[in-house]
Short mmCIF file of C-alpha atoms and ligand atoms in Angstrom, two decimals:
data_model
loop_
_atom_site.label_atom_id
_atom_site.label_comp_id
_atom_site.label_asym_id
_atom_site.label_seq_id
_atom_site.Cartn_x
_atom_site.Cartn_y
_atom_site.Cartn_z
CA UNK A 5 344.38 156.27 -65.89
CA UNK A 6 347.77 156.34 -64.06
CA UNK A 7 348.36 159.00 -61.45
CA UNK A 8 350.81 160.87 -63.77
CA UNK A 9 348.21 161.07 -66.53
CA UNK A 10 345.53 161.98 -63.95
CA UNK A 11 347.59 164.86 -62.63
CA UNK A 12 348.30 166.02 -66.18
CA UNK A 13 344.58 165.78 -67.02
CA UNK A 14 343.74 167.80 -63.90
CA UNK A 15 346.30 170.46 -64.80
CA UNK A 16 344.98 170.64 -68.36
CA UNK A 17 341.40 171.00 -67.13
CA UNK A 18 342.42 173.76 -64.74
CA UNK A 19 344.36 175.51 -67.51
CA UNK A 20 341.36 175.29 -69.87
CA UNK A 21 339.04 176.56 -67.15
CA UNK A 22 341.39 179.43 -66.38
CA UNK A 23 341.66 180.47 -70.01
CA UNK A 24 337.84 180.27 -70.41
CA UNK A 25 337.39 182.40 -67.29
CA UNK A 26 339.98 184.84 -68.65
CA UNK A 27 338.09 184.95 -71.92
CA UNK A 28 334.80 185.69 -70.15
CA UNK A 29 336.56 188.26 -67.96
CA UNK A 30 338.00 189.89 -71.05
CA UNK A 31 334.59 190.00 -72.77
CA UNK A 32 332.96 191.39 -69.63
CA UNK A 33 335.63 194.09 -69.34
CA UNK A 34 335.28 195.01 -72.99
CA UNK A 35 331.51 195.28 -72.61
CA UNK A 36 331.97 197.58 -69.58
CA UNK A 37 334.38 199.72 -71.59
CA UNK A 38 331.92 200.02 -74.49
CA UNK A 39 329.14 201.11 -72.11
CA UNK A 40 331.37 203.57 -70.25
CA UNK A 41 332.67 205.09 -73.48
CA UNK A 42 329.10 205.78 -74.54
CA UNK A 43 328.14 207.17 -71.13
CA UNK A 44 331.16 209.51 -71.01
CA UNK A 45 330.96 210.51 -74.71
CA UNK A 46 334.52 209.25 -74.90
CA UNK A 47 336.83 207.88 -77.56
CA UNK A 48 339.47 205.22 -76.93
CA UNK A 49 342.84 205.66 -78.62
CA UNK A 50 345.57 203.02 -78.64
CA UNK A 51 349.13 203.36 -79.84
CA UNK A 52 350.43 200.65 -82.18
CA UNK A 53 352.54 199.19 -79.34
CA UNK A 54 349.65 198.62 -76.90
CA UNK A 55 348.57 195.14 -75.73
CA UNK A 56 346.54 193.23 -78.33
CA UNK A 57 343.29 193.37 -76.34
CA UNK A 58 343.59 197.15 -75.97
CA UNK A 59 344.18 197.60 -79.71
CA UNK A 60 341.21 195.32 -80.36
CA UNK A 61 338.75 197.48 -78.43
CA UNK A 62 340.19 200.87 -79.45
CA UNK A 63 338.19 203.24 -81.66
CA UNK A 64 341.41 204.36 -83.34
CA UNK A 65 344.88 202.80 -83.38
CA UNK A 66 347.87 204.60 -84.77
CA UNK A 67 351.14 206.37 -84.16
CA UNK A 68 351.59 209.00 -81.49
CA UNK A 69 350.79 212.11 -83.42
CA UNK A 70 348.28 210.58 -85.81
CA UNK A 71 346.17 209.56 -82.80
CA UNK A 72 346.08 213.06 -81.36
CA UNK A 73 345.19 214.55 -84.72
CA UNK A 74 342.41 212.03 -85.20
CA UNK A 75 341.06 212.67 -81.71
CA UNK A 76 341.01 216.42 -82.24
CA UNK A 77 338.71 215.88 -85.21
CA UNK A 78 336.08 213.88 -83.33
CA UNK A 79 333.25 215.37 -81.30
CA UNK A 80 334.12 213.21 -78.27
CA UNK A 81 334.23 215.05 -74.95
CA UNK A 82 336.73 212.66 -73.40
CA UNK A 83 339.84 211.04 -74.89
CA UNK A 84 341.16 207.90 -73.19
CA UNK A 85 344.76 207.64 -74.38
CA UNK A 86 346.26 204.18 -74.13
CA UNK A 87 349.88 205.09 -74.70
CA UNK A 88 352.50 207.00 -72.76
CA UNK A 89 352.47 210.39 -71.05
CA UNK A 90 353.87 212.57 -73.86
CA UNK A 91 351.19 211.26 -76.24
CA UNK A 92 348.39 212.19 -73.86
CA UNK A 93 350.00 215.61 -73.49
CA UNK A 94 350.01 216.03 -77.28
CA UNK A 95 346.29 215.22 -77.28
CA UNK A 96 345.72 217.88 -74.60
CA UNK A 97 347.79 220.41 -76.56
CA UNK A 98 345.73 219.81 -79.71
CA UNK A 99 342.34 219.38 -77.97
CA UNK A 100 342.28 221.78 -75.01
CA UNK A 101 338.49 221.63 -74.74
CA UNK A 102 338.44 217.84 -74.29
CA UNK A 103 339.29 215.88 -71.13
CA UNK A 104 342.29 213.63 -71.81
CA UNK A 105 342.73 210.56 -69.59
CA UNK A 106 345.89 208.46 -69.30
CA UNK A 107 344.74 205.23 -67.57
CA UNK A 108 348.21 204.53 -66.09
CA UNK A 109 349.78 207.76 -64.90
CA UNK A 110 353.21 206.15 -64.56
CA UNK A 111 353.32 205.15 -68.25
CA UNK A 112 356.17 207.37 -69.40
CA UNK A 113 358.82 207.35 -72.09
CA UNK A 114 362.41 207.04 -70.85
CA UNK A 115 363.69 208.74 -74.00
CA UNK A 116 361.41 211.76 -73.46
CA UNK A 117 362.91 212.04 -69.96
CA UNK A 118 366.45 212.24 -71.39
CA UNK A 119 366.10 215.98 -72.05
CA UNK A 120 365.28 218.62 -69.45
CA UNK A 121 364.43 222.27 -70.04
CA UNK A 122 367.56 223.30 -68.13
CA UNK A 123 369.88 221.12 -70.23
CA UNK A 124 368.17 222.25 -73.44
CA UNK A 125 368.50 225.92 -72.55
CA UNK A 126 372.20 225.40 -71.82
CA UNK A 127 372.72 223.73 -75.20
CA UNK A 128 370.85 226.57 -76.90
CA UNK A 129 373.27 229.04 -75.30
CA UNK A 130 376.17 227.03 -76.77
CA UNK A 131 374.51 227.13 -80.22
CA UNK A 132 372.60 230.42 -80.29
CA UNK A 133 371.85 230.22 -84.03
CA UNK A 134 370.58 226.61 -83.96
CA UNK A 135 367.01 225.72 -84.92
CA UNK A 136 365.62 223.27 -82.34
CA UNK A 137 363.78 220.35 -83.93
CA UNK A 138 362.02 218.31 -81.31
CA UNK A 139 360.87 214.71 -81.83
CA UNK A 140 357.26 214.39 -80.61
CA UNK A 141 358.51 211.84 -78.07
CA UNK A 142 359.15 214.69 -75.62
CA UNK A 143 357.30 216.55 -72.89
CA UNK A 144 355.06 219.55 -73.54
CA UNK A 145 357.61 221.76 -71.74
CA UNK A 146 360.38 220.64 -74.11
CA UNK A 147 358.14 221.22 -77.13
CA UNK A 148 357.44 224.71 -75.77
CA UNK A 149 361.19 225.42 -75.82
CA UNK A 150 361.60 224.11 -79.38
CA UNK A 151 361.10 225.73 -82.79
CA UNK A 152 359.39 222.88 -84.60
CA UNK A 153 358.39 219.27 -83.88
CA UNK A 154 358.90 216.20 -86.03
CA UNK A 155 357.72 212.59 -85.95
CA UNK A 156 359.50 209.47 -87.13
CA UNK A 157 357.29 209.75 -90.23
CA UNK A 158 358.29 213.26 -91.30
CA UNK A 159 361.66 214.01 -89.67
CA UNK A 160 363.59 214.31 -92.95
CA UNK A 161 360.93 216.56 -94.50
CA UNK A 162 360.85 218.78 -91.41
CA UNK A 163 364.63 219.17 -91.40
CA UNK A 164 364.71 219.86 -95.15
CA UNK A 165 362.07 222.56 -94.70
CA UNK A 166 364.48 224.61 -92.57
CA UNK A 167 366.36 227.24 -94.60
CA UNK A 168 370.07 226.56 -95.16
CA UNK A 169 372.69 228.35 -93.13
CA UNK A 170 371.56 227.47 -89.61
CA UNK A 171 372.57 224.31 -87.71
CA UNK A 172 369.78 222.05 -86.46
CA UNK A 173 369.67 220.78 -82.90
CA UNK A 174 367.64 217.58 -83.05
CA UNK A 175 366.36 216.37 -79.67
CA UNK A 176 366.15 213.96 -77.88
CA UNK A 177 366.84 210.85 -80.02
CA UNK A 178 370.44 210.49 -81.20
CA UNK A 179 369.56 207.55 -83.47
CA UNK A 180 366.79 209.49 -85.22
CA UNK A 181 369.23 212.42 -85.47
CA UNK A 182 371.88 210.24 -87.14
CA UNK A 183 369.32 208.77 -89.49
CA UNK A 184 368.12 212.24 -90.54
CA UNK A 185 371.75 213.41 -90.94
CA UNK A 186 372.34 210.51 -93.33
CA UNK A 187 369.37 211.63 -95.46
CA UNK A 188 370.06 215.38 -95.68
CA UNK A 189 372.94 217.78 -96.26
CA UNK A 190 372.04 219.89 -93.21
CA UNK A 191 374.30 220.30 -90.21
CA UNK A 192 372.72 218.32 -87.36
CA UNK A 193 373.74 218.68 -83.72
CA UNK A 194 372.86 215.45 -81.90
CA UNK A 195 371.41 214.98 -78.43
CA UNK A 196 372.47 211.90 -76.44
CA UNK A 197 368.98 210.43 -75.85
CA UNK A 198 367.76 207.05 -77.06
CA UNK A 199 364.85 204.63 -76.83
CA UNK A 200 365.99 201.75 -74.59
CA UNK A 201 363.73 199.31 -76.46
CA UNK A 202 365.07 200.07 -79.95
CA UNK A 203 368.63 200.74 -78.83
CA UNK A 204 368.95 197.20 -77.46
CA UNK A 205 368.28 195.63 -80.84
CA UNK A 206 371.69 194.39 -82.00
CA UNK A 207 373.14 193.66 -85.44
CA UNK A 208 373.68 189.97 -84.51
CA UNK A 209 369.98 189.58 -83.64
CA UNK A 210 368.93 190.91 -87.03
CA UNK A 211 371.54 188.78 -88.79
CA UNK A 212 370.28 185.69 -86.99
CA UNK A 213 366.68 186.45 -87.98
CA UNK A 214 367.77 187.02 -91.58
CA UNK A 215 369.62 183.68 -91.58
CA UNK A 216 366.51 181.94 -90.21
CA UNK A 217 364.24 183.62 -92.79
CA UNK A 218 366.42 184.17 -95.86
CA UNK A 219 363.46 185.27 -98.04
CA UNK A 220 362.29 187.91 -95.57
CA UNK A 221 362.69 191.67 -95.94
CA UNK A 222 363.76 193.69 -92.92
CA UNK A 223 361.97 196.94 -91.98
CA UNK A 224 363.22 199.06 -89.10
CA UNK A 225 362.13 202.05 -87.03
CA UNK A 226 364.57 205.02 -87.15
CA UNK A 227 365.00 204.77 -83.36
CA UNK A 228 367.23 201.71 -84.04
CA UNK A 229 370.99 202.21 -84.12
CA UNK A 230 372.70 203.20 -87.43
CA UNK A 231 374.35 199.75 -87.54
CA UNK A 232 370.95 198.04 -87.44
CA UNK A 233 369.45 200.54 -89.91
CA UNK A 234 372.22 199.67 -92.37
CA UNK A 235 370.72 196.17 -92.60
CA UNK A 236 367.20 197.44 -93.32
CA UNK A 237 365.40 197.22 -96.67
CA UNK A 238 363.13 200.03 -95.53
CA UNK A 239 363.17 202.51 -92.62
CA UNK A 240 359.90 204.06 -91.43
CA UNK A 241 357.54 204.97 -88.60
CA UNK A 242 355.07 202.48 -87.16
CA UNK A 243 352.34 203.79 -89.51
CA UNK A 244 354.76 203.43 -92.39
CA UNK A 245 355.22 199.75 -91.54
CA UNK A 246 351.53 198.97 -92.10
CA UNK A 247 351.60 200.66 -95.46
CA UNK A 248 354.85 198.96 -96.42
CA UNK A 249 353.56 195.51 -95.38
CA UNK A 250 350.43 195.94 -97.49
CA UNK A 251 352.33 197.10 -100.57
CA UNK A 252 355.37 194.82 -100.41
CA UNK A 253 355.63 191.75 -102.62
CA UNK A 254 357.54 190.00 -99.83
CA UNK A 255 355.68 187.13 -98.13
CA UNK A 256 357.87 187.37 -95.02
CA UNK A 257 358.93 190.50 -93.15
CA UNK A 258 361.21 190.91 -90.13
CA UNK A 259 360.05 193.92 -88.11
CA UNK A 260 362.57 196.01 -86.20
CA UNK A 261 360.29 197.73 -83.72
CA UNK A 262 358.25 197.07 -80.55
CA UNK A 263 356.35 193.80 -80.89
CA UNK A 264 352.89 195.32 -80.29
CA UNK A 265 353.00 196.19 -83.98
CA UNK A 266 352.55 192.53 -84.86
CA UNK A 267 348.88 192.47 -83.81
CA UNK A 268 347.60 194.66 -86.65
CA UNK A 269 350.28 193.60 -89.16
CA UNK A 270 349.12 189.97 -88.86
CA UNK A 271 345.43 190.88 -88.85
CA UNK A 272 345.71 193.05 -91.96
CA UNK A 273 348.00 190.66 -93.86
CA UNK A 274 346.86 187.09 -93.08
CA UNK A 275 348.78 185.74 -96.09
CA UNK A 276 352.14 187.12 -94.87
CA UNK A 277 354.51 186.09 -92.11
CA UNK A 278 355.95 188.64 -89.67
CA UNK A 279 358.87 187.99 -87.37
CA UNK A 280 360.55 189.94 -84.58
CA UNK A 281 364.36 189.75 -84.65
CA UNK A 282 364.30 189.47 -80.86
CA UNK A 283 361.49 188.21 -78.62
CA UNK A 284 362.25 190.83 -75.95
CA UNK A 285 361.58 193.84 -78.18
CA UNK A 286 359.12 195.21 -75.63
CA UNK A 287 358.51 198.70 -74.27
CA UNK A 288 357.43 198.04 -70.65
CA UNK A 289 355.68 201.42 -70.45
CA UNK A 290 353.56 200.67 -73.49
CA UNK A 291 352.47 197.38 -71.93
CA UNK A 292 351.29 198.83 -68.60
CA UNK A 293 347.72 199.65 -69.57
CA UNK A 294 345.22 196.82 -69.10
CA UNK A 295 341.49 196.55 -69.77
CA UNK A 296 340.90 196.91 -66.02
CA UNK A 297 342.82 200.19 -66.06
CA UNK A 298 340.62 201.52 -68.86
CA UNK A 299 337.44 200.59 -66.97
CA UNK A 300 338.76 202.29 -63.85
CA UNK A 301 339.87 205.40 -65.77
CA UNK A 302 336.42 205.82 -67.30
CA UNK A 303 334.54 205.09 -64.07
CA UNK A 304 336.64 207.43 -61.95
CA UNK A 305 337.70 209.89 -64.67
CA UNK A 306 341.40 209.47 -63.92
CA UNK A 307 344.14 210.45 -64.70
CA UNK A 308 343.40 213.80 -66.32
CA UNK A 309 346.39 215.14 -68.27
CA UNK A 310 346.67 218.91 -68.17
CA UNK A 311 349.25 221.30 -69.61
CA UNK A 312 349.62 224.88 -68.27
CA UNK A 313 348.16 227.27 -70.86
CA UNK A 314 351.39 229.26 -71.49
CA UNK A 315 353.28 226.01 -72.19
CA UNK A 316 350.41 224.61 -74.23
CA UNK A 317 350.32 227.62 -76.54
CA UNK A 318 354.09 227.53 -77.17
CA UNK A 319 354.13 223.76 -77.65
CA UNK A 320 351.16 224.07 -80.02
CA UNK A 321 353.17 226.49 -82.16
CA UNK A 322 355.97 223.93 -82.55
CA UNK A 323 353.42 221.22 -83.41
CA UNK A 324 351.50 223.49 -85.82
CA UNK A 325 354.69 224.38 -87.72
CA UNK A 326 355.24 220.67 -88.24
CA UNK A 327 351.62 220.01 -89.23
CA UNK A 328 351.94 222.50 -92.07
CA UNK A 329 354.41 220.06 -93.67
CA UNK A 330 352.84 216.98 -95.30
CA UNK A 331 353.63 213.62 -93.66
CA UNK A 332 355.44 210.68 -95.25
CA UNK A 333 353.90 207.31 -94.44
P1 LIG B 17 355.70 206.17 -83.91
O1 LIG B 17 355.40 207.62 -83.83
O2 LIG B 17 356.47 205.74 -85.14
O3 LIG B 17 354.49 205.35 -83.68
O4 LIG B 17 356.71 205.84 -82.71
C1 LIG B 17 356.38 206.09 -81.40
C2 LIG B 17 357.32 205.48 -80.49
O5 LIG B 17 357.19 205.56 -79.30
C3 LIG B 17 358.44 204.76 -81.08
O6 LIG B 17 359.18 204.16 -80.10
FE1 LIG B 18 359.59 205.68 -75.50
FE2 LIG B 18 360.85 203.75 -76.79
FE3 LIG B 18 358.71 203.17 -75.37
FE4 LIG B 18 358.50 204.54 -77.66
S1 LIG B 18 359.16 202.45 -77.42
S2 LIG B 18 357.49 205.00 -75.72
S3 LIG B 18 360.38 205.78 -77.59
S4 LIG B 18 360.65 203.96 -74.58
#
């Protein structure tokens, strides 16, 4: 064997060894998580954008609100929320008697941070008769200052449930606001927030993907820009995408949302092909949580997400008003 081939062989061996070690590490970590979950009487929730290995070990995967609702119905004493901060807060709001852990405390949502209570109160003064509809991607404090919440799955229904005659201030996502405005006859006041991950998806990227896969349908999350949504065959929440993929006759689907969604889409539909229009469609916050973080969170019972009771009760009201309206999937 020549030295070039020898070096290559050595590198391949090392690579194989490393991936086998990683595999054993991953299995060991998953086993620790299973044992710790039992010991703590805990349930592990993972949002649809989490890393594959986190989704794989989760008791429940789903969208932000669906996860909190599901958790509230279990008899678990501890909820480990693999997602971002506002989601863990929603779980605390809906399950005040459970301990909610967010394994990475810095996992936030930049869009949720694009509205502050001060700025919202100022806007409310400018529009004193407006009904404030708050996307669940927002802090508990913002929910507490809102009239009703909505999710990407039910935003149009929520807005349509509001009696005519009053304008609607929809916070914080301007793209969701524009999408809802296009689907209703209500007057919508927009807020200039956006999801950096979805906002960066450009028309040219979708067009390129469509040219590469001419038979494919394109589904998009309403956090995408109106220009991108115009190209979509179907617009829906992450939960809606699973349902759509199962029901669609299409064998190929281009998915306009964070690429964590591919894990379950591919698993549930092995006979279909799924493509991302752009390989960088990643939410860095959603990718922070690792298996090691989950082990640590359960061992050390960190980081506990609390919401002051006065804020929790007001935020709960806004969530409850929404929950009375059936969801679209
Ligand atoms: P879903 O509620 O549709 O899962 O969306 C959550 C989210 O963070 C989208 O960016
Ligand atoms: Fe926030 Fe966008 Fe990440 Fe969702 S994908 S958590 S909206 S930054």
